Short mmCIF file of C-alpha atoms and ligand atoms in Angstrom, two decimals:
data_model
loop_
_atom_site.label_atom_id
_atom_site.label_comp_id
_atom_site.label_asym_id
_atom_site.label_seq_id
_atom_site.Cartn_x
_atom_site.Cartn_y
_atom_site.Cartn_z
CA MET A 1 125.62 42.80 -71.21
CA PRO A 2 127.03 42.33 -67.68
CA MET A 3 125.80 39.60 -65.40
CA LEU A 4 122.87 40.36 -63.12
CA LEU A 5 122.46 38.78 -59.70
CA ILE A 6 119.06 38.82 -57.98
CA LYS A 7 119.70 38.10 -54.32
CA ASN A 8 117.62 37.93 -51.14
CA ILE A 9 114.62 36.31 -52.82
CA GLY A 10 112.44 35.27 -49.86
CA THR A 11 110.57 32.59 -51.82
CA LEU A 12 111.13 31.52 -55.40
CA ALA A 13 108.16 29.62 -56.84
CA THR A 14 108.33 28.07 -60.31
CA PRO A 15 107.14 25.09 -62.30
CA LEU A 16 109.98 23.20 -63.96
CA GLY A 17 110.49 21.78 -67.43
CA THR A 18 109.69 22.57 -71.02
CA SER A 19 106.40 20.73 -71.51
CA SER A 20 102.88 21.27 -70.21
CA ARG A 21 102.26 20.03 -66.67
CA CYS A 22 99.13 17.86 -66.71
CA GLY A 23 96.87 16.31 -64.07
CA SER A 24 98.27 16.24 -60.55
CA ASP A 25 101.63 17.43 -61.91
CA GLN A 26 100.18 20.87 -62.68
CA GLY A 27 100.38 21.71 -58.97
CA LYS A 28 103.89 20.30 -58.45
CA ILE A 29 106.17 23.31 -58.46
CA GLU A 30 109.57 24.07 -57.00
CA VAL A 31 109.57 26.35 -53.97
CA LEU A 32 112.98 27.63 -52.79
CA HIS A 33 113.69 29.89 -49.84
CA ASN A 34 116.36 32.54 -49.40
CA ALA A 35 117.18 32.11 -53.07
CA ALA A 36 119.27 33.86 -55.70
CA VAL A 37 119.26 33.87 -59.50
CA LEU A 38 122.30 34.62 -61.62
CA ILE A 39 121.59 35.96 -65.10
CA ASP A 40 124.16 35.97 -67.89
CA GLY A 41 123.04 38.21 -70.73
CA GLU A 42 119.44 37.33 -71.55
CA LYS A 43 119.43 33.91 -69.90
CA ILE A 44 119.35 32.35 -66.45
CA ALA A 45 122.79 30.92 -65.57
CA ALA A 46 122.19 29.55 -62.06
CA VAL A 47 119.60 29.31 -59.29
CA THR A 48 120.61 28.78 -55.65
CA ALA A 49 118.77 28.52 -52.33
CA ASN A 50 119.16 28.58 -48.56
CA GLY A 51 121.37 31.65 -48.52
CA GLU A 52 123.97 30.27 -50.91
CA LEU A 53 125.04 32.58 -53.72
CA PRO A 54 126.08 31.41 -57.20
CA GLU A 55 129.59 32.34 -58.31
CA TYR A 56 129.44 35.68 -60.08
CA SER A 57 131.88 38.15 -61.52
CA ALA A 58 132.81 41.28 -59.59
CA TYR A 59 131.24 43.31 -62.39
CA ALA A 60 127.77 41.84 -62.01
CA ASP A 61 124.88 44.22 -61.38
CA ILE A 62 122.93 43.36 -58.26
CA VAL A 63 119.21 43.53 -57.58
CA ASP A 64 118.30 43.07 -53.91
CA ALA A 65 114.83 41.48 -53.71
CA HIS A 66 114.58 42.32 -49.98
CA GLY A 67 112.77 39.05 -49.23
CA ALA A 68 110.19 39.33 -52.02
CA LEU A 69 108.48 36.43 -53.78
CA ALA A 70 109.87 35.67 -57.26
CA THR A 71 108.04 33.83 -60.03
CA PRO A 72 108.59 33.38 -63.75
CA GLY A 73 107.33 36.29 -65.89
CA LEU A 74 103.64 35.77 -66.64
CA VAL A 75 102.60 34.52 -70.08
CA ASP A 76 99.31 35.68 -71.60
CA ALA A 77 98.51 32.95 -74.11
CA HIS A 78 95.36 34.44 -75.67
CA THR A 79 94.76 38.06 -76.64
CA HIS A 80 93.20 40.03 -79.50
CA LEU A 81 95.35 43.06 -78.73
CA VAL A 82 95.42 44.82 -82.11
CA PHE A 83 92.10 46.56 -82.86
CA GLY A 84 90.47 49.93 -83.51
CA GLY A 85 87.84 51.50 -81.22
CA TRP A 86 86.14 50.08 -78.13
CA ARG A 87 82.63 48.64 -77.63
CA ALA A 88 81.48 50.12 -74.34
CA HIS A 89 78.04 50.76 -75.85
CA GLU A 90 77.35 47.00 -75.96
CA VAL A 91 77.23 46.48 -72.23
CA PRO A 92 73.91 48.30 -71.64
CA LEU A 93 72.45 46.35 -74.60
CA LYS A 94 73.47 43.14 -72.85
CA ILE A 95 72.08 44.29 -69.52
CA ALA A 96 68.80 44.95 -71.35
CA GLY A 97 68.79 41.33 -72.55
CA ALA A 98 70.73 41.10 -75.85
CA SER A 99 73.19 38.22 -76.11
CA TYR A 100 76.75 38.34 -77.52
CA LEU A 101 75.54 36.54 -80.67
CA ASP A 102 72.41 38.78 -81.01
CA ILE A 103 74.73 41.78 -81.20
CA LEU A 104 77.05 40.07 -83.71
CA ASN A 105 74.10 38.93 -85.86
CA ALA A 106 72.81 42.53 -85.96
CA GLY A 107 76.13 43.65 -87.48
CA GLY A 108 77.74 44.79 -84.21
CA GLY A 109 80.26 43.00 -82.02
CA ILE A 110 83.31 41.77 -83.94
CA LEU A 111 81.90 43.42 -87.10
CA ASN A 112 81.84 46.80 -85.34
CA THR A 113 85.50 46.37 -84.38
CA LEU A 114 86.18 45.28 -87.97
CA THR A 115 85.04 48.69 -89.26
CA ASN A 116 87.24 50.55 -86.78
CA THR A 117 90.23 48.30 -87.43
CA ARG A 118 89.97 48.63 -91.21
CA LYS A 119 89.80 52.43 -90.80
CA ALA A 120 92.92 52.61 -88.62
CA THR A 121 96.35 52.91 -90.21
CA GLU A 122 99.11 50.42 -89.51
CA ASP A 123 100.97 53.04 -87.46
CA GLU A 124 97.89 53.91 -85.40
CA LEU A 125 97.31 50.25 -84.56
CA PHE A 126 100.98 49.83 -83.73
CA GLU A 127 101.06 52.80 -81.33
CA ARG A 128 97.92 51.61 -79.59
CA GLY A 129 99.26 48.06 -79.30
CA ARG A 130 102.51 49.38 -77.89
CA GLY A 131 100.56 51.17 -75.15
CA PHE A 132 98.62 48.01 -74.30
CA LEU A 133 101.82 45.96 -74.08
CA ALA A 134 103.42 48.56 -71.79
CA GLU A 135 100.44 48.24 -69.46
CA MET A 136 100.70 44.44 -69.54
CA LEU A 137 104.40 44.61 -68.65
CA ASP A 138 103.46 46.64 -65.56
CA PHE A 139 101.19 43.73 -64.59
CA GLY A 140 104.12 41.29 -64.88
CA VAL A 141 103.32 39.86 -68.32
CA THR A 142 106.53 39.18 -70.24
CA THR A 143 105.27 36.98 -73.11
CA VAL A 144 102.07 37.50 -75.10
CA GLU A 145 100.12 35.77 -77.85
CA ILE A 146 98.25 38.13 -80.19
CA LYS A 147 95.61 37.16 -82.76
CA SER A 148 94.53 38.93 -85.93
CA GLY A 149 90.83 38.67 -86.82
CA TYR A 150 89.45 42.19 -87.10
CA GLY A 151 90.50 42.73 -90.73
CA LEU A 152 88.65 39.82 -92.38
CA ASP A 153 90.00 40.62 -95.82
CA SER A 154 93.44 40.09 -97.25
CA GLU A 155 94.70 43.67 -96.90
CA ASN A 156 93.54 44.22 -93.34
CA GLU A 157 94.40 40.78 -91.92
CA LEU A 158 97.94 41.20 -93.28
CA LYS A 159 98.01 44.73 -91.83
CA GLN A 160 97.14 43.40 -88.38
CA LEU A 161 99.72 40.63 -88.63
CA ARG A 162 102.42 43.11 -89.66
CA VAL A 163 101.51 45.23 -86.63
CA ILE A 164 101.92 42.15 -84.42
CA ARG A 165 105.33 41.47 -85.93
CA ARG A 166 106.41 45.10 -85.37
CA LEU A 167 105.21 44.94 -81.78
CA GLY A 168 107.39 41.89 -81.26
CA GLU A 169 110.40 43.79 -82.57
CA ALA A 170 109.75 47.03 -80.68
CA CYS A 171 108.31 45.98 -77.31
CA ALA A 172 109.87 44.21 -74.36
CA GLN A 173 107.68 41.12 -74.54
CA ASP A 174 108.25 38.02 -76.65
CA ILE A 175 105.24 37.70 -78.95
CA ALA A 176 103.50 34.77 -80.66
CA ALA A 177 101.26 35.65 -83.62
CA THR A 178 98.06 33.80 -84.49
CA PHE A 179 96.15 34.16 -87.76
CA LEU A 180 92.43 34.36 -86.94
CA GLY A 181 91.08 35.31 -90.35
CA ALA A 182 88.07 33.08 -89.54
CA HIS A 183 86.85 35.21 -86.62
CA ALA A 184 83.51 36.25 -88.15
CA ILE A 185 81.87 36.38 -91.56
CA PRO A 186 82.44 39.82 -93.13
CA ASP A 187 79.56 41.56 -94.97
CA GLU A 188 81.16 40.74 -98.32
CA TYR A 189 80.45 37.04 -97.61
CA ALA A 190 77.20 37.37 -95.60
CA GLY A 191 75.34 34.05 -95.76
CA ASN A 192 78.33 32.36 -97.43
CA ALA A 193 80.64 31.10 -94.69
CA ASP A 194 81.89 28.31 -97.00
CA GLY A 195 82.90 30.87 -99.61
CA TYR A 196 84.72 32.94 -97.01
CA ILE A 197 86.65 29.89 -95.72
CA ASP A 198 87.66 29.04 -99.31
CA PHE A 199 88.77 32.64 -99.84
CA ILE A 200 90.97 32.51 -96.73
CA ILE A 201 92.45 29.15 -97.70
CA GLU A 202 93.18 30.17 -101.28
CA ARG A 203 94.03 33.86 -101.00
CA VAL A 204 95.17 34.79 -97.51
CA LEU A 205 96.70 31.76 -95.76
CA PRO A 206 99.41 31.20 -98.42
CA VAL A 207 100.58 34.81 -98.07
CA VAL A 208 100.53 34.62 -94.26
CA ALA A 209 102.63 31.45 -94.39
CA GLU A 210 105.00 32.67 -97.08
CA GLN A 211 105.71 35.93 -95.27
CA GLY A 212 106.13 34.11 -91.94
CA LEU A 213 103.55 36.39 -90.31
CA ALA A 214 101.93 33.82 -88.01
CA ASP A 215 102.91 30.98 -85.70
CA PHE A 216 99.38 29.49 -85.41
CA CYS A 217 96.01 29.43 -87.15
CA ASP A 218 92.81 29.81 -85.09
CA VAL A 219 89.07 29.78 -85.88
CA PHE A 220 85.94 30.96 -84.05
CA LEU A 221 83.90 27.73 -84.12
CA GLU A 222 80.52 28.93 -82.88
CA SER A 223 76.80 29.16 -83.69
CA SER A 224 76.24 31.60 -86.56
CA VAL A 225 80.00 31.83 -87.15
CA PHE A 226 81.95 28.75 -88.40
CA ASN A 227 80.90 25.10 -88.05
CA VAL A 228 82.97 21.94 -87.60
CA PRO A 229 83.51 21.03 -91.31
CA GLN A 230 84.46 24.61 -92.19
CA SER A 231 86.87 24.82 -89.25
CA ARG A 232 88.40 21.42 -89.99
CA LYS A 233 88.98 22.40 -93.63
CA LEU A 234 90.71 25.64 -92.69
CA LEU A 235 92.84 24.26 -89.86
CA LEU A 236 94.04 21.26 -91.88
CA ALA A 237 94.96 23.56 -94.77
CA ALA A 238 96.92 25.72 -92.32
CA GLN A 239 98.66 22.66 -90.84
CA LYS A 240 99.85 21.74 -94.34
CA LEU A 241 101.48 25.17 -94.53
CA GLY A 242 103.19 24.61 -91.18
CA LEU A 243 100.77 26.48 -88.92
CA PRO A 244 99.65 24.47 -85.86
CA SER A 245 96.00 24.77 -84.85
CA LYS A 246 94.16 26.61 -82.10
CA VAL A 247 90.37 26.62 -81.76
CA HIS A 248 87.96 29.09 -80.12
CA ALA A 249 85.77 26.21 -78.93
CA ASP A 250 82.53 25.87 -76.95
CA GLU A 251 82.53 29.54 -75.87
CA ILE A 252 78.77 29.81 -76.14
CA ASP A 253 77.41 26.57 -77.64
CA PRO A 254 78.97 23.07 -77.61
CA LEU A 255 79.11 22.43 -81.36
CA GLY A 256 82.02 19.98 -81.38
CA GLY A 257 84.90 22.49 -81.18
CA SER A 258 86.83 20.73 -78.42
CA GLU A 259 86.20 17.36 -80.10
CA LEU A 260 87.61 18.76 -83.36
CA ALA A 261 90.61 20.21 -81.50
CA GLY A 262 91.43 16.71 -80.21
CA GLU A 263 90.75 15.06 -83.59
CA ILE A 264 93.20 17.26 -85.50
CA GLY A 265 95.80 17.46 -82.70
CA ALA A 266 95.37 21.18 -81.99
CA ILE A 267 97.95 22.61 -79.62
CA SER A 268 95.13 24.23 -77.62
CA ALA A 269 91.39 24.70 -77.48
CA GLU A 270 90.33 27.98 -75.91
CA HIS A 271 87.32 29.16 -73.83
CA LEU A 272 85.59 25.76 -73.28
CA ILE A 273 82.77 27.25 -71.22
CA ALA A 274 80.12 24.86 -72.60
CA THR A 275 82.32 21.80 -73.24
CA ARG A 276 80.81 18.31 -73.06
CA ASP A 277 82.50 15.22 -71.62
CA SER A 278 83.28 14.02 -75.16
CA GLY A 279 85.28 17.19 -75.77
CA ILE A 280 87.24 16.81 -72.55
CA GLU A 281 88.06 13.20 -73.47
CA ALA A 282 89.14 14.14 -77.00
CA MET A 283 91.44 16.88 -75.69
CA ALA A 284 92.98 14.64 -73.03
CA LYS A 285 93.63 11.89 -75.58
CA ALA A 286 95.34 14.25 -78.01
CA LYS A 287 97.14 16.25 -75.25
CA THR A 288 95.41 19.40 -76.49
CA THR A 289 95.70 21.92 -73.67
CA ALA A 290 92.56 23.66 -72.40
CA CYS A 291 93.33 27.38 -72.47
CA LEU A 292 90.82 28.98 -70.11
CA LEU A 293 89.69 32.60 -70.06
CA PRO A 294 87.85 33.29 -66.81
CA GLN A 295 87.50 37.04 -67.31
CA THR A 296 85.43 36.31 -70.43
CA SER A 297 83.04 34.18 -68.39
CA LEU A 298 82.75 37.08 -65.97
CA TYR A 299 82.27 39.65 -68.69
CA LEU A 300 79.73 37.62 -70.69
CA ASN A 301 77.89 36.60 -67.52
CA LYS A 302 78.46 32.92 -68.36
CA PRO A 303 79.42 29.86 -66.33
CA PHE A 304 83.09 29.15 -65.59
CA ALA A 305 84.83 26.32 -67.47
CA ARG A 306 85.24 22.92 -65.75
CA ALA A 307 88.93 23.47 -65.10
CA ARG A 308 89.31 20.60 -62.64
CA ASP A 309 87.98 18.13 -65.25
CA MET A 310 90.20 19.58 -67.98
CA ILE A 311 93.45 19.51 -66.05
CA LEU A 312 94.22 16.01 -67.39
CA ALA A 313 95.64 17.63 -70.54
CA GLY A 314 96.99 20.66 -68.68
CA VAL A 315 95.30 24.02 -68.14
CA PRO A 316 96.76 27.36 -69.18
CA ILE A 317 94.86 30.50 -68.09
CA ALA A 318 94.92 33.74 -70.10
CA THR A 319 93.03 37.05 -70.37
CA ASP A 320 91.43 37.06 -73.89
CA PHE A 321 91.99 40.85 -73.98
CA ASN A 322 89.62 42.22 -76.66
CA PRO A 323 87.06 45.05 -76.94
CA GLY A 324 83.96 42.82 -76.70
CA SER A 325 84.24 39.99 -74.21
CA CYS A 326 87.26 41.01 -72.11
CA PRO A 327 88.47 44.63 -72.10
CA SER A 328 91.09 43.79 -69.45
CA LEU A 329 94.87 43.55 -69.75
CA ASN A 330 95.33 42.32 -66.21
CA LEU A 331 96.38 38.66 -66.07
CA GLN A 332 96.53 38.87 -62.27
CA LEU A 333 92.73 39.11 -62.28
CA SER A 334 92.59 35.86 -64.27
CA MET A 335 94.73 34.31 -61.52
CA ASN A 336 92.23 35.42 -58.88
CA LEU A 337 89.36 33.91 -60.87
CA GLY A 338 91.35 30.74 -61.53
CA TYR A 339 91.63 30.35 -57.77
CA LEU A 340 88.14 31.43 -56.73
CA ARG A 341 85.99 30.22 -59.64
CA TYR A 342 87.96 27.33 -61.22
CA ARG A 343 88.91 26.23 -57.70
CA LEU A 344 92.52 25.58 -58.73
CA PHE A 345 95.19 25.78 -56.04
CA PRO A 346 97.75 28.60 -56.17
CA GLU A 347 100.48 26.23 -57.41
CA GLU A 348 98.18 25.09 -60.25
CA VAL A 349 97.28 28.69 -61.07
CA LEU A 350 100.96 29.65 -61.23
CA THR A 351 101.69 26.84 -63.69
CA ALA A 352 98.61 27.91 -65.71
CA VAL A 353 99.93 31.45 -66.26
CA THR A 354 103.59 30.50 -66.76
CA LEU A 355 104.78 27.12 -68.07
CA ASN A 356 101.46 25.79 -69.41
CA ALA A 357 100.70 29.12 -71.07
CA ALA A 358 104.18 29.13 -72.62
CA CYS A 359 103.62 25.61 -73.96
CA ALA A 360 100.24 26.61 -75.41
CA ILE A 361 102.05 29.11 -77.65
CA GLY A 362 105.02 26.92 -78.48
CA LYS A 363 107.45 28.69 -76.15
CA GLY A 364 107.95 26.10 -73.40
CA ASP A 365 111.61 25.70 -74.35
CA SER A 366 112.47 29.34 -73.76
CA VAL A 367 110.10 30.81 -71.12
CA GLY A 368 107.62 29.82 -68.39
CA SER A 369 109.99 28.72 -65.62
CA ILE A 370 113.01 29.93 -63.68
CA GLU A 371 115.80 27.50 -64.49
CA PRO A 372 119.20 27.64 -66.17
CA GLY A 373 119.03 28.01 -69.94
CA LYS A 374 115.65 29.75 -70.07
CA LEU A 375 115.23 33.45 -70.78
CA ALA A 376 115.62 35.55 -67.64
CA ASP A 377 111.98 36.63 -67.34
CA ILE A 378 111.30 37.09 -63.64
CA VAL A 379 108.74 39.00 -61.58
CA LEU A 380 109.39 40.16 -58.03
CA TRP A 381 106.15 40.67 -56.14
CA ASN A 382 104.93 42.83 -53.29
CA ALA A 383 104.12 39.56 -51.53
CA ASP A 384 106.22 37.04 -49.70
CA GLU A 385 104.31 33.84 -50.48
CA LEU A 386 102.63 32.49 -53.63
CA PRO A 387 99.06 32.21 -52.26
CA MET A 388 98.98 35.99 -51.74
CA LEU A 389 98.98 36.48 -55.52
CA CYS A 390 95.71 34.58 -55.85
CA TYR A 391 94.21 35.91 -52.63
CA ARG A 392 94.74 39.69 -52.97
CA MET A 393 92.52 41.14 -55.64
CA GLY A 394 92.23 44.42 -57.54
CA SER A 395 95.72 45.78 -56.80
CA ASN A 396 98.71 45.40 -59.06
CA GLN A 397 101.04 43.34 -56.86
CA VAL A 398 104.13 43.69 -59.09
CA LYS A 399 107.26 45.10 -57.48
CA LYS A 400 109.80 44.65 -60.29
CA VAL A 401 109.88 42.96 -63.69
CA ILE A 402 113.01 41.53 -65.29
CA LYS A 403 112.66 40.73 -68.99
CA ARG A 404 115.47 38.99 -70.89
CA GLY A 405 117.88 39.90 -68.12
CA ARG A 406 117.05 43.62 -68.00
CA VAL A 407 115.07 45.41 -65.32
CA ALA A 408 111.99 46.40 -67.38
CA VAL A 409 109.74 47.67 -64.56
CA LYS A 410 111.42 49.17 -61.50
O1 LIG B 501 87.63 35.27 -77.57
N1 LIG B 501 84.90 34.82 -79.41
C1 LIG B 501 85.57 35.30 -80.24
N2 LIG B 501 86.55 36.16 -80.08
C2 LIG B 501 86.74 36.93 -78.88
C3 LIG B 501 85.83 38.08 -78.79
C4 LIG B 501 86.10 39.05 -79.84
C5 LIG B 501 85.21 40.23 -79.78
O2 LIG B 501 84.08 40.18 -79.26
O3 LIG B 501 85.67 41.25 -80.31
C6 LIG B 501 86.70 36.04 -77.67
O4 LIG B 501 85.78 36.12 -76.83
FE1 LIG B 502 89.48 35.06 -77.95
#
């Protein structure tokens, strides 16, 4: 692969480092003007500013940014991107007064998607996932976490995880896979959540770990889904098999999910709409990052998480793309809501969708910032300053996407 030089970058904005930026450091980013980036193969070789150019070979390809803003490729740290069907019919039910959990308890919601996901073949799910990832790339998203959780039996959870692995091999993005077998209680175990957790621990988790199909284990800790003891049992069993923990915590009710995340040293707790002070303290103490999903608050007509209070342990922001609570692939919209509803500053929002998101999925060493040694994942924007990305809303502001040193979106 020849070298690639990106020159005439008007402003280059990036967090720096390989670990989550917490507290007041989340907003401390590097801002360079009249910058250039030299890429050697898949990695960044040099970054220069103030009109200086790095030394490059005569054979290097050149991309002229024409004064555009450059940031690291965006990282979507929380999606449920592999599923069958949609659930558009639920929205009128909600407008008429049904809650998310009412619909789930009546056999709809996640259980509706379960039926459609079990029916779909591996190839059908793969082709659909490939289309979703192509759309995300157009929005500037170069790294994605994807959860299973719509199979809820051994055959179909493994099918979803294999699809995720194939997507990682076939698509431009780097992918992290999360096993979310404890996403709901399937009909086969109705009224027996304990039995279902034991089934996952004994029959599914060992296969997931042995086949290397997941990087993390997650659980939906929620009223009428899984409680704290069940979640603790599952996540500790997964940790023993080498899978770090994530927790869907306090999305609807504060049942102790964020507190558990801190107690067991989870890498992240996610949602955190209804989190209590004790949960925020537990996460800060354990350095569990608070992965926030503002489009889900919007879609469920719920309050927005207390991002400013959670920033002590670092805040990533993601989409939560799924057919029920967030049918959106657009991480730029999460940036707008991070700015307007979490009241984070543009620098903090940038860190939330790049470095902190990368760290939340164990990829802080390789992506999330523009600096030598990291993968050359760079977005050029139809904007000349960072605040424009949070201020403009509803348009795709991407101009060009470079993924692993190749121009992936022209
Ligand atoms: O993150 N809350 C659990 N899981 C998803 C929703 C999944 C669904 O409704 O299909 C979420 O909101
Ligand atoms: Fe989710």
